[in-house]
């Protein structure tokens, strides 16, 4: 999976958030052999609403991708990516969000993070799973 590429020397963690019940998520992960962190907001989707990818039923207007939008033109949930950083003070800060973006690989996720790929050479961060290093 992609998660080891984030953990080794990047001080970055990739997690997913879905509205499905955690039992359903875990069964799906097991079936596909996925081992990344995946959270459920099935009981309380305030996170999805706070970050603009889920909307209140019956709303006349919602904000998606930083624009006021007619909710009848959107699904109940929409795709989005949010990035957070843990500050030296221990607090977590929201640094970036994008919506409807296409992601083609792990390097795209790293580009969204505050430290990016972490160096000036675009290919120097690429390593095989058994190659350590910063």
Coordinates of N, CA and C in Angstrom, one line a residue:
X1 N 0.8 -1.2 0.0 CA 0.0 0.0 0.0 C 0.8 1.3 0.0
X2 N 0.2 2.4 0.0 CA 0.9 3.7 -0.1 C 1.3 4.2 1.3
X3 N 0.7 3.7 2.3 CA 1.0 4.3 3.7 C 2.4 4.2 4.1
X4 N 3.2 3.1 3.8 CA 4.6 3.1 4.2 C 5.4 4.2 3.6
X5 N 5.0 4.6 2.4 CA 5.8 5.7 1.8 C 5.6 7.0 2.5
X6 N 4.5 7.2 3.2 CA 4.3 8.4 4.0 C 5.0 8.3 5.3
X7 N 5.0 7.1 5.9 CA 5.5 7.0 7.3 C 7.0 7.1 7.4
X8 N 7.7 6.6 6.4 CA 9.2 6.6 6.4 C 9.8 7.9 6.1
X9 N 10.2 8.7 7.1 CA 10.9 9.9 6.9 C 10.0 11.1 6.5
X10 N 8.7 11.0 6.4 CA 7.9 12.1 5.9 C 7.1 12.7 7.0
X11 N 7.0 12.0 8.2 CA 6.2 12.5 9.3 C 4.8 12.8 8.8
X12 N 4.3 11.9 8.0 CA 3.0 12.1 7.3 C 2.2 10.8 7.4
X13 N 0.9 11.0 7.6 CA 0.0 9.8 7.7 C -1.2 10.0 6.8
X14 N -1.5 9.0 6.0 CA -2.7 9.1 5.1 C -3.8 8.3 5.8
X15 N -4.9 8.9 6.0 CA -6.1 8.2 6.5 C -7.3 8.5 5.6
X16 N -8.3 7.7 5.7 CA -9.5 7.8 5.0 C -10.7 7.9 5.9
X17 N -11.7 8.7 5.5 CA -12.9 8.9 6.3 C -14.1 8.5 5.4
X18 N -15.0 7.7 5.9 CA -16.2 7.3 5.2 C -17.4 7.3 6.1
X19 N -18.6 7.4 5.5 CA -19.8 7.4 6.2 C -20.3 6.0 6.6
X20 N -19.7 5.0 6.0 CA -20.1 3.6 6.2 C -19.8 3.2 7.6
X21 N -20.6 2.2 8.2 CA -20.3 1.6 9.5 C -18.9 1.0 9.5
X22 N -18.2 1.1 10.6 CA -16.8 0.6 10.7 C -16.7 -0.9 10.4
X23 N -17.7 -1.7 10.8 CA -17.7 -3.1 10.5 C -17.7 -3.3 9.0
X24 N -18.4 -2.6 8.2 CA -18.5 -2.7 6.8 C -17.1 -2.3 6.2
X25 N -16.5 -1.2 6.7 CA -15.2 -0.7 6.2 C -14.2 -1.8 6.5
X26 N -14.2 -2.4 7.7 CA -13.1 -3.4 8.1 C -13.3 -4.6 7.2
X27 N -14.5 -5.1 7.0 CA -14.7 -6.2 6.1 C -14.2 -6.0 4.7
X28 N -14.5 -4.8 4.2 CA -14.0 -4.4 2.8 C -12.5 -4.4 2.8
X29 N -11.9 -3.8 3.8 CA -10.4 -3.7 3.9 C -9.8 -5.2 3.9
X30 N -10.4 -6.0 4.7 CA -9.9 -7.4 4.8 C -10.0 -8.1 3.5
X31 N -11.2 -7.9 2.9 CA -11.4 -8.6 1.6 C -10.4 -8.2 0.5
X32 N -10.0 -6.9 0.5 CA -9.1 -6.4 -0.5 C -7.6 -6.4 0.0
X33 N -7.4 -6.8 1.3 CA -6.0 -6.8 1.8 C -5.4 -5.5 2.1
X34 N -6.3 -4.5 2.3 CA -5.8 -3.1 2.6 C -5.5 -3.0 4.1
X35 N -4.5 -2.2 4.4 CA -4.1 -2.1 5.8 C -4.0 -0.6 6.3
X36 N -4.4 0.3 5.4 CA -4.3 1.7 5.8 C -5.3 2.1 6.9
X37 N -5.2 3.2 7.5 CA -6.1 3.7 8.5 C -7.3 4.3 7.9
X38 N -8.5 3.8 8.3 CA -9.8 4.2 7.7 C -10.8 4.4 8.8
X39 N -11.3 5.6 9.0 CA -12.2 5.9 10.0 C -13.7 5.9 9.5
X40 N -14.6 5.7 10.4 CA -16.0 5.8 10.1 C -16.6 7.0 10.8
X41 N -17.5 7.7 10.1 CA -18.3 8.8 10.7 C -19.7 8.4 10.6
X42 N -20.0 7.1 10.6 CA -21.4 6.6 10.5 C -22.3 7.2 11.6
X43 N -21.8 7.2 12.8 CA -22.6 7.7 14.0 C -22.7 9.2 14.0
X44 N -21.7 9.9 13.5 CA -21.7 11.3 13.5 C -20.9 11.9 12.4
X45 N -21.6 12.4 11.4 CA -20.8 12.9 10.2 C -20.5 14.4 10.2
X46 N -20.3 14.9 11.5 CA -20.0 16.3 11.6 C -18.6 16.6 10.9
X47 N -17.7 15.7 10.9 CA -16.4 15.9 10.2 C -16.6 16.2 8.8
X48 N -17.4 15.3 8.1 CA -17.7 15.5 6.7 C -18.4 16.8 6.4
X49 N -19.3 17.2 7.3 CA -20.0 18.5 7.1 C -19.1 19.6 7.3
X50 N -18.3 19.6 8.4 CA -17.4 20.6 8.7 C -16.4 20.9 7.5
X51 N -16.0 19.9 6.8 CA -15.0 20.0 5.7 C -15.7 20.0 4.3
X52 N -17.0 20.2 4.3 CA -17.7 20.5 3.1 C -17.9 19.4 2.1
X53 N -18.0 18.2 2.6 CA -18.3 17.1 1.6 C -19.6 16.3 1.9
X54 N -20.3 16.7 3.0 CA -21.6 16.2 3.3 C -22.5 17.4 3.6
X55 N -23.8 17.3 3.4 CA -24.6 18.5 3.5 C -25.9 18.1 4.3
X56 N -26.5 19.2 4.9 CA -27.7 19.0 5.7 C -28.9 18.8 4.7
X57 N -29.7 17.8 5.0 CA -30.9 17.5 4.2 C -31.8 18.7 4.3
X58 N -32.4 19.0 3.1 CA -33.3 20.1 3.0 C -32.7 21.5 2.9
X59 N -31.4 21.6 2.8 CA -30.8 22.9 2.7 C -31.1 23.4 1.3
X60 N -31.3 24.7 1.2 CA -31.6 25.4 -0.1 C -30.4 25.7 -0.9
X61 N -29.3 25.9 -0.1 CA -28.0 26.2 -0.7 C -26.9 25.6 0.2
X62 N -25.8 25.1 -0.5 CA -24.7 24.6 0.3 C -23.4 25.1 -0.3
X63 N -22.3 25.0 0.4 CA -21.0 25.4 -0.2 C -20.2 24.1 -0.5
X64 N -19.8 24.0 -1.7 CA -19.0 22.9 -2.1 C -17.9 23.5 -3.1
X65 N -16.7 23.1 -2.8 CA -15.5 23.7 -3.6 C -15.5 25.2 -3.5
X66 N -15.8 25.7 -2.3 CA -15.8 27.1 -2.0 C -16.8 28.0 -2.8
X67 N -17.8 27.3 -3.3 CA -18.8 28.1 -4.1 C -20.2 27.7 -3.6
X68 N -21.1 28.7 -3.5 CA -22.5 28.4 -3.2 C -23.1 27.6 -4.3
X69 N -23.8 26.5 -3.9 CA -24.3 25.6 -5.0 C -25.6 25.1 -4.6
X70 N -26.4 24.8 -5.6 CA -27.8 24.2 -5.4 C -27.5 22.7 -5.0
X71 N -28.0 22.3 -3.8 CA -27.7 20.9 -3.4 C -28.3 19.9 -4.3
X72 N -29.3 20.2 -5.1 CA -30.0 19.2 -6.0 C -29.0 18.8 -7.1
X73 N -28.0 19.6 -7.3 CA -27.0 19.3 -8.3 C -25.8 18.4 -7.8
X74 N -25.9 18.1 -6.5 CA -24.8 17.4 -5.8 C -25.4 16.1 -5.3
X75 N -24.5 15.1 -5.0 CA -24.9 13.9 -4.2 C -25.0 14.2 -2.8
X76 N -25.4 13.3 -2.0 CA -25.5 13.4 -0.5 C -24.1 13.6 0.0
X77 N -23.1 12.9 -0.5 CA -21.7 13.1 -0.2 C -20.9 13.4 -1.4
X78 N -19.9 14.2 -1.3 CA -19.1 14.5 -2.5 C -17.6 14.2 -2.1
X79 N -16.7 14.0 -3.1 CA -15.3 13.8 -2.8 C -14.6 15.0 -2.4
X80 N -13.6 14.8 -1.5 CA -12.8 15.9 -1.0 C -11.6 15.4 -0.3
X81 N -10.6 16.2 -0.2 CA -9.3 15.9 0.4 C -9.0 17.0 1.4
X82 N -8.7 16.7 2.6 CA -8.3 17.8 3.6 C -7.0 17.4 4.2
X83 N -6.2 18.4 4.4 CA -4.8 18.1 5.0 C -4.7 18.9 6.3
X84 N -4.1 18.2 7.3 CA -3.9 18.8 8.6 C -2.4 18.7 9.0
X85 N -2.0 19.6 9.8 CA -0.6 19.5 10.4 C -0.7 19.6 11.9
X86 N 0.2 18.9 12.6 CA 0.2 19.0 14.0 C 1.4 19.9 14.3
X87 N 1.0 21.1 15.0 CA 2.0 22.1 15.2 C 2.9 21.7 16.4
X88 N 3.9 22.5 16.6 CA 4.9 22.3 17.7 C 4.2 22.4 19.0
X89 N 3.1 23.1 19.0 CA 2.3 23.3 20.3 C 1.4 22.1 20.5
X90 N 1.4 21.1 19.7 CA 0.6 19.9 19.9 C -0.8 20.0 19.3
X91 N -1.2 21.2 18.8 CA -2.6 21.4 18.2 C -2.5 21.0 16.8
X92 N -3.7 20.5 16.3 CA -3.8 20.1 14.9 C -4.5 21.3 14.1
X93 N -3.9 21.6 13.0 CA -4.3 22.7 12.2 C -4.8 22.3 10.8
X94 N -5.9 22.8 10.3 CA -6.3 22.5 8.9 C -5.5 23.4 8.0
X95 N -4.8 22.8 7.0 CA -4.0 23.6 6.1 C -4.5 23.7 4.7
X96 N -5.3 22.7 4.3 CA -5.7 22.7 2.9 C -6.9 21.8 2.6
X97 N -7.7 22.1 1.7 CA -8.8 21.2 1.2 C -8.9 21.4 -0.3
X98 N -9.3 20.3 -0.9 CA -9.6 20.4 -2.4 C -10.8 19.5 -2.6
X99 N -11.5 19.7 -3.7 CA -12.7 19.0 -3.9 C -12.8 18.5 -5.4
X100 N -13.2 17.3 -5.6 CA -13.4 16.8 -6.9 C -12.0 16.6 -7.6
X101 N -10.9 16.6 -6.9 CA -9.6 16.4 -7.5 C -9.4 14.9 -7.9
X102 N -8.6 14.7 -8.9 CA -8.2 13.4 -9.3 C -6.8 13.1 -8.8
X103 N -6.6 12.0 -8.1 CA -5.4 11.7 -7.5 C -4.9 10.4 -8.3
X104 N -3.6 10.5 -8.8 CA -3.1 9.4 -9.5 C -2.1 8.6 -8.8
X105 N -1.6 9.0 -7.6 CA -0.6 8.2 -6.9 C -0.3 8.9 -5.6
X106 N 0.6 8.2 -4.8 CA 1.0 8.7 -3.5 C 1.7 10.0 -3.6
X107 N 2.4 10.3 -4.6 CA 3.2 11.5 -4.7 C 2.2 12.7 -4.8
X108 N 1.0 12.5 -5.4 CA 0.0 13.6 -5.4 C -0.4 13.9 -4.0
X109 N -0.6 12.9 -3.2 CA -1.0 13.2 -1.8 C 0.1 14.0 -1.0
X110 N 1.3 13.6 -1.2 CA 2.4 14.3 -0.6 C 2.5 15.7 -1.0
X111 N 2.2 16.0 -2.3 CA 2.2 17.4 -2.8 C 1.2 18.3 -2.1
X112 N 0.1 17.7 -1.5 CA -0.9 18.5 -0.8 C -0.4 18.8 0.6
X113 N 0.5 18.1 1.2 CA 0.9 18.3 2.6 C 1.8 19.5 2.7
X114 N 1.9 20.1 3.9 CA 2.7 21.3 4.2 C 4.1 21.1 3.8
X115 N 4.7 20.0 4.1 CA 6.1 19.8 3.7 C 6.4 19.2 2.4
X116 N 5.3 18.9 1.6 CA 5.4 18.3 0.3 C 6.2 17.1 0.3
X117 N 7.0 16.9 -0.7 CA 7.8 15.7 -0.8 C 9.0 15.8 0.0
X118 N 9.3 17.0 0.6 CA 10.3 17.1 1.6 C 11.7 17.4 1.0
X119 N 11.9 17.6 -0.3 CA 13.2 17.9 -0.8 C 13.1 18.6 -2.1
X120 N 14.2 19.0 -2.7 CA 14.2 19.7 -4.0 C 14.2 18.8 -5.2
X121 N 14.7 17.6 -5.0 CA 14.8 16.6 -6.1 C 13.5 15.8 -6.2
X122 N 12.7 16.0 -7.2 CA 11.4 15.4 -7.3 C 11.4 13.9 -7.2
X123 N 12.5 13.2 -7.6 CA 12.5 11.7 -7.6 C 13.3 11.2 -6.4
X124 N 13.9 12.0 -5.6 CA 14.8 11.5 -4.5 C 14.0 10.8 -3.4
X125 N 12.7 11.1 -3.3 CA 11.9 10.5 -2.2 C 11.4 9.1 -2.5
X126 N 11.4 8.8 -3.8 CA 10.9 7.5 -4.2 C 11.9 6.4 -3.8
X127 N 11.4 5.4 -3.0 CA 12.2 4.3 -2.5 C 11.3 3.0 -2.5
X128 N 12.0 1.9 -2.6 CA 11.3 0.6 -2.5 C 10.9 0.4 -1.0
X129 N 9.9 -0.4 -0.8 CA 9.5 -0.7 0.6 C 10.7 -1.1 1.5
X130 N 11.7 -1.8 1.0 CA 12.7 -2.3 1.8 C 13.9 -1.3 1.9
X131 N 13.8 -0.2 1.3 CA 14.8 0.9 1.4 C 14.4 1.9 2.4
X132 N 15.1 2.1 3.5 CA 14.8 3.1 4.5 C 15.2 4.5 4.0
X133 N 15.6 5.3 5.0 CA 16.1 6.6 4.6 C 15.1 7.7 4.9
X134 N 15.6 8.9 4.9 CA 14.7 10.0 5.2 C 14.2 10.6 3.9

